[in-house]
């Protein structure tokens, strides 16, 4: 667990997923780097000071749909051993519900009952994998739950379908916790659960709201035109921010997953600030980095974005912990927010105030 030099209230454990070290393919061009084996990625995580890994179900067991349940459990145990050998934990396993031909038109909200059934059964297998990896936290990014044209689905029914699917999972495993990761668009044109407010509201509709929380991703908030630190604060006010996907995003473009703080340092500072002021991590919440390296990056240095993002977080944590709180209180009391603005900028730039 990383410690700040100054006394931090939060407890910060860092994680990322195997998909965060990739081969650089994009919709306009092929891979530009060679794949790195899972076992190597796990070792790299340890070397870079990470405490755990995040997974999709088929990161743990490739080609999941073609294997027997016994085989899936056997392969999951192998990954658990790899993690144990490095002293790493699995933060969560997420069902990858956007790749199969059966989820082209959505998973739990697919218009075909047999395809919805596939998505529910696949998620139950994901829950079993979670159990083998000794985590009860399942992140659900509702990638294709939404539409390209509104008339193709009934949006009210979609919400209820997701609720019913979640109820089935909560009943399937009494220890399970679901973390909803909202995103407003991409791959679908408009997602049915686009923001953290929607995610939290949906959680309250389930049979056990105490086991449904959320994960805020920086880029997803920005794509929704919202401020990520406010979204995190909203989740924290409900005690429902159970994970984060920190990264950065240059406005309304494609989902960039840039290194944390690389576009807007002050926005990153404020994300660390709301987490630290809450005492994030004391209930076991993780700091996940959902970052992607630039396509231009060469093979041997294709994980720098992860180490850099973690370091930027710790640097900003130091900035949060060394803020002059008396001065801040005086400026707030005097309602001199221009001066507060100047003080924050000086503090971030390391200038004498
Ligand atoms: C995509 C999402 C994706 C999820 C991951 C875990 O935009 O951020 O990377 O975080 O699939 O559920
Ligand atoms: Mg994410």
Tab-separated table of C-alpha atoms and ligand atoms in Angstrom:
chain	number	residue	atom	x	y	z
A	1	UNK	CA	0.000	0.000	0.000
A	2	UNK	CA	1.404	3.371	-1.023
A	3	UNK	CA	2.023	5.923	1.712
A	4	UNK	CA	2.123	9.670	1.334
A	5	UNK	CA	5.042	11.456	3.037
A	6	UNK	CA	2.525	13.650	4.795
A	7	UNK	CA	-0.200	11.971	6.757
A	8	UNK	CA	-2.950	10.861	4.416
A	9	UNK	CA	-6.373	9.869	5.715
A	10	UNK	CA	-7.046	7.464	2.847
A	11	UNK	CA	-5.455	4.083	2.212
A	12	UNK	CA	-4.455	3.707	-1.396
A	13	UNK	CA	-4.103	0.384	-3.165
A	14	UNK	CA	-3.535	0.531	-6.917
A	15	UNK	CA	-4.711	-1.810	-9.660
A	16	UNK	CA	-5.059	-2.047	-13.419
A	17	UNK	CA	-6.271	-4.624	-15.915
A	18	UNK	CA	-4.413	-6.675	-18.531
A	19	UNK	CA	-6.193	-4.633	-21.238
A	20	UNK	CA	-4.256	-1.571	-20.039
A	21	UNK	CA	-1.087	-2.957	-21.605
A	22	UNK	CA	-2.130	-3.394	-25.205
A	23	UNK	CA	-0.859	-3.793	-28.727
A	24	UNK	CA	-1.967	-0.392	-30.005
A	25	UNK	CA	-4.606	-1.399	-32.579
A	26	UNK	CA	-7.233	1.275	-33.227
A	27	UNK	CA	-10.208	1.440	-35.628
A	28	UNK	CA	-7.829	2.828	-38.291
A	29	UNK	CA	-4.827	0.582	-37.997
A	30	UNK	CA	-3.473	-2.773	-36.859
A	31	UNK	CA	-1.469	-3.668	-33.743
A	32	UNK	CA	1.963	-2.038	-33.523
A	33	UNK	CA	3.344	-3.987	-30.556
A	34	UNK	CA	3.603	-7.675	-29.689
A	35	UNK	CA	1.253	-9.139	-27.110
A	36	UNK	CA	2.665	-9.566	-23.598
A	37	UNK	CA	1.756	-12.749	-21.719
A	38	UNK	CA	-0.623	-12.525	-18.776
A	39	UNK	CA	2.015	-13.931	-16.401
A	40	UNK	CA	4.430	-11.179	-17.478
A	41	UNK	CA	1.796	-8.473	-16.997
A	42	UNK	CA	1.202	-9.725	-13.466
A	43	UNK	CA	4.938	-9.536	-12.740
A	44	UNK	CA	5.083	-6.035	-14.260
A	45	UNK	CA	2.252	-4.934	-11.976
A	46	UNK	CA	4.248	-6.028	-8.962
A	47	UNK	CA	7.431	-4.347	-10.198
A	48	UNK	CA	5.626	-1.054	-10.788
A	49	UNK	CA	4.319	-1.030	-7.198
A	50	UNK	CA	0.744	-2.119	-7.869
A	51	UNK	CA	-1.169	-4.109	-5.261
A	52	UNK	CA	-3.674	-5.892	-7.448
A	53	UNK	CA	-5.126	-6.569	-10.874
A	54	UNK	CA	-8.541	-6.119	-12.414
A	55	UNK	CA	-9.881	-8.656	-14.886
A	56	UNK	CA	-12.572	-9.393	-17.389
A	57	UNK	CA	-13.892	-12.931	-17.128
A	58	UNK	CA	-12.168	-13.854	-20.399
A	59	UNK	CA	-8.904	-12.210	-19.343
A	60	UNK	CA	-8.872	-14.924	-16.683
A	61	UNK	CA	-10.163	-17.697	-18.946
A	62	UNK	CA	-9.776	-16.951	-22.672
A	63	UNK	CA	-12.476	-18.280	-25.016
A	64	UNK	CA	-14.756	-18.761	-22.064
A	65	UNK	CA	-17.859	-19.630	-24.072
A	66	UNK	CA	-16.231	-22.694	-25.624
A	67	UNK	CA	-15.141	-24.304	-22.317
A	68	UNK	CA	-16.821	-26.519	-19.733
A	69	UNK	CA	-17.495	-25.120	-16.269
A	70	UNK	CA	-14.907	-27.476	-14.773
A	71	UNK	CA	-12.287	-26.303	-17.254
A	72	UNK	CA	-13.124	-22.647	-16.543
A	73	UNK	CA	-12.700	-23.172	-12.797
A	74	UNK	CA	-9.404	-24.997	-13.355
A	75	UNK	CA	-7.978	-22.178	-15.479
A	76	UNK	CA	-9.206	-19.539	-13.019
A	77	UNK	CA	-7.360	-21.331	-10.211
A	78	UNK	CA	-4.178	-21.135	-12.264
A	79	UNK	CA	-4.495	-17.331	-12.495
A	80	UNK	CA	-5.195	-17.170	-8.756
A	81	UNK	CA	-1.920	-19.023	-8.146
A	82	UNK	CA	-0.039	-16.577	-10.419
A	83	UNK	CA	-1.402	-13.682	-8.362
A	84	UNK	CA	-0.592	-15.412	-5.067
A	85	UNK	CA	2.980	-16.009	-6.222
A	86	UNK	CA	3.450	-12.263	-6.713
A	87	UNK	CA	1.520	-11.332	-3.565
A	88	UNK	CA	-1.125	-9.538	-5.622
A	89	UNK	CA	-4.891	-9.521	-5.163
A	90	UNK	CA	-7.705	-9.527	-7.713
A	91	UNK	CA	-9.781	-6.393	-7.267
A	92	UNK	CA	-12.689	-7.534	-9.425
A	93	UNK	CA	-13.738	-9.655	-12.376
A	94	UNK	CA	-16.073	-7.987	-14.898
A	95	UNK	CA	-18.207	-9.866	-17.436
A	96	UNK	CA	-17.153	-8.940	-20.976
A	97	UNK	CA	-20.612	-8.691	-22.476
A	98	UNK	CA	-19.828	-6.745	-25.619
A	99	UNK	CA	-17.785	-9.154	-27.742
A	100	UNK	CA	-20.063	-12.083	-28.458
A	101	UNK	CA	-22.255	-12.284	-31.590
A	102	UNK	CA	-25.051	-12.817	-29.076
A	103	UNK	CA	-24.612	-9.331	-27.567
A	104	UNK	CA	-24.510	-7.286	-30.773
A	105	UNK	CA	-27.770	-5.598	-29.774
A	106	UNK	CA	-27.100	-5.500	-26.048
A	107	UNK	CA	-26.716	-8.018	-23.221
A	108	UNK	CA	-29.414	-7.779	-20.520
A	109	UNK	CA	-31.433	-5.439	-22.775
A	110	UNK	CA	-31.152	-7.472	-25.963
A	111	UNK	CA	-34.445	-7.660	-27.855
A	112	UNK	CA	-34.113	-11.472	-28.075
A	113	UNK	CA	-34.946	-13.457	-24.925
A	114	UNK	CA	-32.410	-16.201	-25.727
A	115	UNK	CA	-29.618	-13.631	-26.027
A	116	UNK	CA	-30.603	-11.995	-22.729
A	117	UNK	CA	-30.442	-15.467	-21.194
A	118	UNK	CA	-26.927	-15.920	-22.584
A	119	UNK	CA	-25.831	-12.627	-20.955
A	120	UNK	CA	-27.277	-13.664	-17.595
A	121	UNK	CA	-25.711	-17.133	-17.700
A	122	UNK	CA	-22.358	-15.686	-18.786
A	123	UNK	CA	-22.454	-13.241	-15.872
A	124	UNK	CA	-23.102	-16.095	-13.427
A	125	UNK	CA	-19.958	-17.789	-14.723
A	126	UNK	CA	-18.145	-14.493	-14.153
A	127	UNK	CA	-19.390	-14.521	-10.541
A	128	UNK	CA	-17.973	-18.051	-10.133
A	129	UNK	CA	-14.619	-16.790	-11.440
A	130	UNK	CA	-14.782	-13.902	-8.982
A	131	UNK	CA	-15.144	-16.456	-6.208
A	132	UNK	CA	-12.127	-18.457	-7.364
A	133	UNK	CA	-10.082	-15.248	-7.422
A	134	UNK	CA	-11.331	-14.522	-3.924
A	135	UNK	CA	-13.124	-11.294	-4.680
A	136	UNK	CA	-16.815	-10.613	-4.340
A	137	UNK	CA	-16.690	-7.353	-6.291
A	138	UNK	CA	-18.002	-7.529	-9.831
A	139	UNK	CA	-17.750	-4.419	-12.003
A	140	UNK	CA	-20.392	-4.160	-14.698
A	141	UNK	CA	-19.735	-1.787	-17.572
A	142	UNK	CA	-23.049	-1.773	-19.437
A	143	UNK	CA	-21.315	-1.346	-22.786
A	144	UNK	CA	-24.130	-2.180	-25.195
A	145	UNK	CA	-27.145	-1.478	-22.986
A	146	UNK	CA	-28.681	1.320	-24.977
A	147	UNK	CA	-29.393	1.954	-28.605
A	148	UNK	CA	-28.322	3.441	-31.908
A	149	UNK	CA	-31.846	4.578	-32.660
A	150	UNK	CA	-34.362	5.187	-29.916
A	151	UNK	CA	-37.237	3.336	-31.590
A	152	UNK	CA	-35.334	0.027	-31.528
A	153	UNK	CA	-35.869	-0.491	-27.785
A	154	UNK	CA	-38.220	0.510	-25.005
A	155	UNK	CA	-35.962	2.521	-22.674
A	156	UNK	CA	-38.205	2.072	-19.622
A	157	UNK	CA	-38.197	-1.688	-20.094
A	158	UNK	CA	-34.411	-1.609	-20.564
A	159	UNK	CA	-33.963	-0.180	-17.063
A	160	UNK	CA	-36.205	-2.868	-15.605
A	161	UNK	CA	-34.381	-5.593	-17.535
A	162	UNK	CA	-31.061	-4.523	-16.057
A	163	UNK	CA	-32.634	-4.382	-12.586
A	164	UNK	CA	-34.018	-7.911	-13.007
A	165	UNK	CA	-30.651	-9.212	-14.194
A	166	UNK	CA	-28.923	-7.618	-11.182
A	167	UNK	CA	-31.516	-9.141	-8.846
A	168	UNK	CA	-30.766	-12.566	-10.318
A	169	UNK	CA	-27.035	-12.052	-9.624
A	170	UNK	CA	-27.587	-10.774	-6.079
A	171	UNK	CA	-29.695	-13.854	-5.387
A	172	UNK	CA	-27.206	-16.185	-7.085
A	173	UNK	CA	-24.413	-15.153	-4.701
A	174	UNK	CA	-25.249	-13.643	-1.308
A	175	UNK	CA	-21.710	-12.223	-0.957
A	176	UNK	CA	-21.696	-10.537	-4.351
A	177	UNK	CA	-21.315	-6.778	-4.693
A	178	UNK	CA	-22.065	-5.130	-8.025
A	179	UNK	CA	-20.180	-1.974	-9.034
A	180	UNK	CA	-21.875	-0.223	-11.945
A	181	UNK	CA	-19.465	1.609	-14.268
A	182	UNK	CA	-21.522	4.162	-16.211
A	183	UNK	CA	-20.510	5.634	-19.556
A	184	UNK	CA	-22.694	7.899	-21.713
A	185	UNK	CA	-21.765	6.606	-25.180
A	186	UNK	CA	-19.354	4.400	-27.122
A	187	UNK	CA	-19.863	1.755	-28.294
A	188	UNK	CA	-23.588	2.573	-28.392
A	189	UNK	CA	-24.852	5.980	-29.450
A	190	UNK	CA	-26.693	6.540	-26.199
A	191	UNK	CA	-26.373	4.410	-23.105
A	192	UNK	CA	-29.338	3.774	-20.876
A	193	UNK	CA	-27.241	4.193	-17.670
A	194	UNK	CA	-25.032	7.120	-18.713
A	195	UNK	CA	-23.998	8.759	-15.438
A	196	UNK	CA	-23.277	8.071	-11.813
A	197	UNK	CA	-26.666	9.423	-10.805
A	198	UNK	CA	-28.359	6.858	-13.047
A	199	UNK	CA	-26.122	4.102	-11.680
A	200	UNK	CA	-26.886	4.899	-8.068
A	201	UNK	CA	-30.600	5.236	-8.768
A	202	UNK	CA	-30.586	1.831	-10.442
A	203	UNK	CA	-28.851	0.313	-7.423
A	204	UNK	CA	-31.677	1.510	-5.166
A	205	UNK	CA	-34.192	-0.298	-7.413
A	206	UNK	CA	-32.626	-3.714	-6.787
A	207	UNK	CA	-33.557	-6.288	-4.163
A	208	UNK	CA	-30.473	-5.432	-2.066
A	209	UNK	CA	-29.291	-1.837	-2.601
A	210	UNK	CA	-26.648	-2.296	0.091
A	211	UNK	CA	-24.735	-4.560	-2.330
A	212	UNK	CA	-24.887	-2.299	-5.375
A	213	UNK	CA	-22.412	0.554	-5.706
A	214	UNK	CA	-20.517	2.250	-8.463
A	215	UNK	CA	-17.233	2.952	-10.146
A	216	UNK	CA	-16.532	6.398	-11.590
A	217	UNK	CA	-14.173	6.632	-14.539
A	218	UNK	CA	-12.638	10.064	-15.162
A	219	UNK	CA	-13.046	9.923	-18.952
A	220	UNK	CA	-16.651	8.732	-18.754
A	221	UNK	CA	-17.659	11.720	-16.614
A	222	UNK	CA	-15.937	14.095	-19.021
A	223	UNK	CA	-17.647	12.448	-21.999
A	224	UNK	CA	-20.953	13.094	-20.208
A	225	UNK	CA	-19.984	16.768	-19.881
A	226	UNK	CA	-19.589	16.385	-16.119
A	227	UNK	CA	-16.759	16.962	-13.713
A	228	UNK	CA	-15.177	13.690	-12.511
A	229	UNK	CA	-14.444	14.971	-9.006
A	230	UNK	CA	-18.073	16.019	-8.570
A	231	UNK	CA	-19.219	12.616	-9.821
A	232	UNK	CA	-16.889	10.927	-7.347
A	233	UNK	CA	-18.147	13.193	-4.582
A	234	UNK	CA	-21.740	12.273	-5.451
A	235	UNK	CA	-20.902	8.578	-5.156
A	236	UNK	CA	-19.044	9.197	-1.895
A	237	UNK	CA	-21.999	11.122	-0.440
A	238	UNK	CA	-23.998	7.906	-0.916
A	239	UNK	CA	-21.097	5.781	0.440
A	240	UNK	CA	-21.298	4.025	-2.905
A	241	UNK	CA	-18.052	4.888	-4.613
A	242	UNK	CA	-16.380	1.504	-4.333
A	243	UNK	CA	-13.829	1.906	-7.096
A	244	UNK	CA	-12.500	4.447	-9.579
A	245	UNK	CA	-10.985	4.263	-13.031
A	246	UNK	CA	-8.606	7.181	-13.122
A	247	UNK	CA	-7.362	8.449	-16.468
A	248	UNK	CA	-7.727	11.656	-18.480
A	249	UNK	CA	-9.621	12.868	-21.497
A	250	UNK	CA	-9.312	15.901	-23.729
A	251	UNK	CA	-12.958	16.897	-23.967
A	252	UNK	CA	-15.586	15.400	-26.229
A	253	UNK	CA	-13.477	13.115	-28.394
A	254	UNK	CA	-13.284	9.336	-28.594
A	255	UNK	CA	-12.648	7.629	-25.251
A	256	UNK	CA	-8.944	8.375	-24.885
A	257	UNK	CA	-7.950	6.805	-21.543
A	258	UNK	CA	-4.928	9.120	-21.310
A	259	UNK	CA	-2.557	8.928	-18.353
A	260	UNK	CA	-3.992	10.362	-15.153
A	261	UNK	CA	-3.477	14.131	-14.987
A	262	UNK	CA	-1.948	14.358	-18.444
A	263	UNK	CA	-4.573	16.736	-19.853
A	264	UNK	CA	-5.721	18.634	-16.839
A	265	UNK	CA	-3.645	18.512	-13.699
A	266	UNK	CA	-6.009	20.621	-11.646
A	267	UNK	CA	-8.932	18.386	-12.518
A	268	UNK	CA	-6.817	15.407	-11.429
A	269	UNK	CA	-5.882	17.223	-8.205
A	270	UNK	CA	-9.551	17.673	-7.390
A	271	UNK	CA	-10.258	13.979	-7.908
A	272	UNK	CA	-7.513	13.102	-5.436
A	273	UNK	CA	-8.825	15.822	-3.102
A	274	UNK	CA	-12.374	14.428	-2.872
A	275	UNK	CA	-11.066	10.892	-2.377
A	276	UNK	CA	-8.615	11.939	0.319
A	277	UNK	CA	-11.097	14.141	2.147
A	278	UNK	CA	-13.449	11.138	2.376
A	279	UNK	CA	-10.727	8.792	3.598
A	280	UNK	CA	-11.055	6.663	0.462
A	281	UNK	CA	-9.721	3.131	0.651
A	282	UNK	CA	-10.367	2.597	4.367
A	283	UNK	CA	-13.248	0.276	3.515
A	284	UNK	CA	-11.159	-1.594	0.967
A	285	UNK	CA	-11.871	0.578	-2.093
A	286	UNK	CA	-9.163	0.463	-4.773
A	287	UNK	CA	-7.621	3.077	-7.026
A	288	UNK	CA	-7.895	1.558	-10.488
A	289	UNK	CA	-6.090	3.086	-13.445
A	290	UNK	CA	-7.956	2.531	-16.708
A	291	UNK	CA	-5.276	4.073	-18.889
A	292	UNK	CA	-4.071	3.272	-22.371
A	293	UNK	CA	-0.634	4.018	-23.744
A	294	UNK	CA	-0.182	6.084	-26.903
A	295	UNK	CA	-0.087	4.053	-30.123
A	296	UNK	CA	3.297	5.620	-30.843
A	297	UNK	CA	4.904	4.008	-27.788
A	298	UNK	CA	7.498	1.297	-28.477
A	299	UNK	CA	7.308	-2.230	-27.092
A	300	UNK	CA	9.913	-1.925	-24.334
A	301	UNK	CA	8.283	1.165	-22.821
A	302	UNK	CA	4.645	0.273	-23.278
A	303	UNK	CA	3.746	0.304	-19.568
A	304	UNK	CA	5.078	3.727	-18.607
A	305	UNK	CA	1.580	5.218	-18.642
A	306	UNK	CA	0.701	2.968	-15.691
A	307	UNK	CA	3.729	3.776	-13.561
A	308	UNK	CA	3.387	7.468	-14.466
A	309	UNK	CA	-0.313	7.609	-13.579
A	310	UNK	CA	0.329	5.993	-10.206
A	311	UNK	CA	3.145	8.442	-9.515
A	312	UNK	CA	1.014	11.415	-10.532
A	313	UNK	CA	-1.664	10.261	-8.094
A	314	UNK	CA	0.852	10.069	-5.254
A	315	UNK	CA	2.325	13.444	-6.185
A	316	UNK	CA	-1.131	15.023	-6.136
A	317	UNK	CA	-1.913	13.284	-2.850
A	318	UNK	CA	1.098	15.064	-1.401
A	319	UNK	CA	-0.292	18.336	-2.779
A	320	UNK	CA	-3.650	17.660	-1.130
A	321	UNK	CA	-2.026	16.774	2.196
A	322	UNK	CA	0.173	19.868	2.218
A	323	UNK	CA	-2.558	22.391	1.382
A	324	UNK	CA	-2.596	25.172	3.949
A	325	UNK	CA	-6.012	24.465	5.395
A	326	UNK	CA	-6.026	27.558	7.646
A	327	UNK	CA	-5.364	29.798	4.696
A	328	UNK	CA	-8.007	27.982	2.678
A	329	UNK	CA	-10.542	28.480	5.504
A	330	UNK	CA	-9.677	32.190	5.789
A	331	UNK	CA	-10.125	32.736	2.064
A	332	UNK	CA	-13.414	30.861	2.046
A	333	UNK	CA	-14.595	32.861	5.053
A	334	UNK	CA	-13.675	36.116	3.293
A	335	UNK	CA	-15.317	34.818	0.097
A	336	UNK	CA	-12.105	35.753	-1.704
A	337	UNK	CA	-12.241	32.975	-4.254
A	338	UNK	CA	-9.936	34.784	-6.699
A	339	UNK	CA	-7.213	34.607	-4.065
A	340	UNK	CA	-8.085	30.986	-3.312
A	341	UNK	CA	-7.721	30.264	-7.028
A	342	UNK	CA	-4.281	31.925	-7.064
A	343	UNK	CA	-3.197	30.014	-3.964
A	344	UNK	CA	-4.237	26.653	-5.472
A	345	UNK	CA	-2.374	27.406	-8.707
A	346	UNK	CA	0.768	28.495	-6.824
A	347	UNK	CA	0.543	25.353	-4.692
A	348	UNK	CA	0.173	23.094	-7.724
A	349	UNK	CA	3.021	24.780	-9.568
A	350	UNK	CA	5.268	24.650	-6.508
A	351	UNK	CA	5.585	28.455	-6.441
A	352	UNK	CA	6.125	30.394	-3.266
A	353	UNK	CA	2.802	31.950	-2.258
B	1	LIG	C1	-14.531	1.265	-21.380
B	1	LIG	C2	-14.459	0.873	-19.985
B	1	LIG	C3	-13.823	-0.477	-19.783
B	1	LIG	C4	-14.186	-1.049	-18.436
B	1	LIG	C5	-13.724	-2.472	-18.274
B	1	LIG	C6	-14.060	-3.037	-16.922
B	1	LIG	O1	-14.746	2.375	-21.753
B	1	LIG	O2	-13.805	1.845	-19.243
B	1	LIG	O3	-12.447	-0.408	-19.946
B	1	LIG	O4	-13.633	-0.275	-17.432
B	1	LIG	O5	-14.319	-3.228	-19.260
B	1	LIG	O6	-15.391	-3.267	-16.796
B	2	LIG	MG1	-13.206	1.792	-17.200
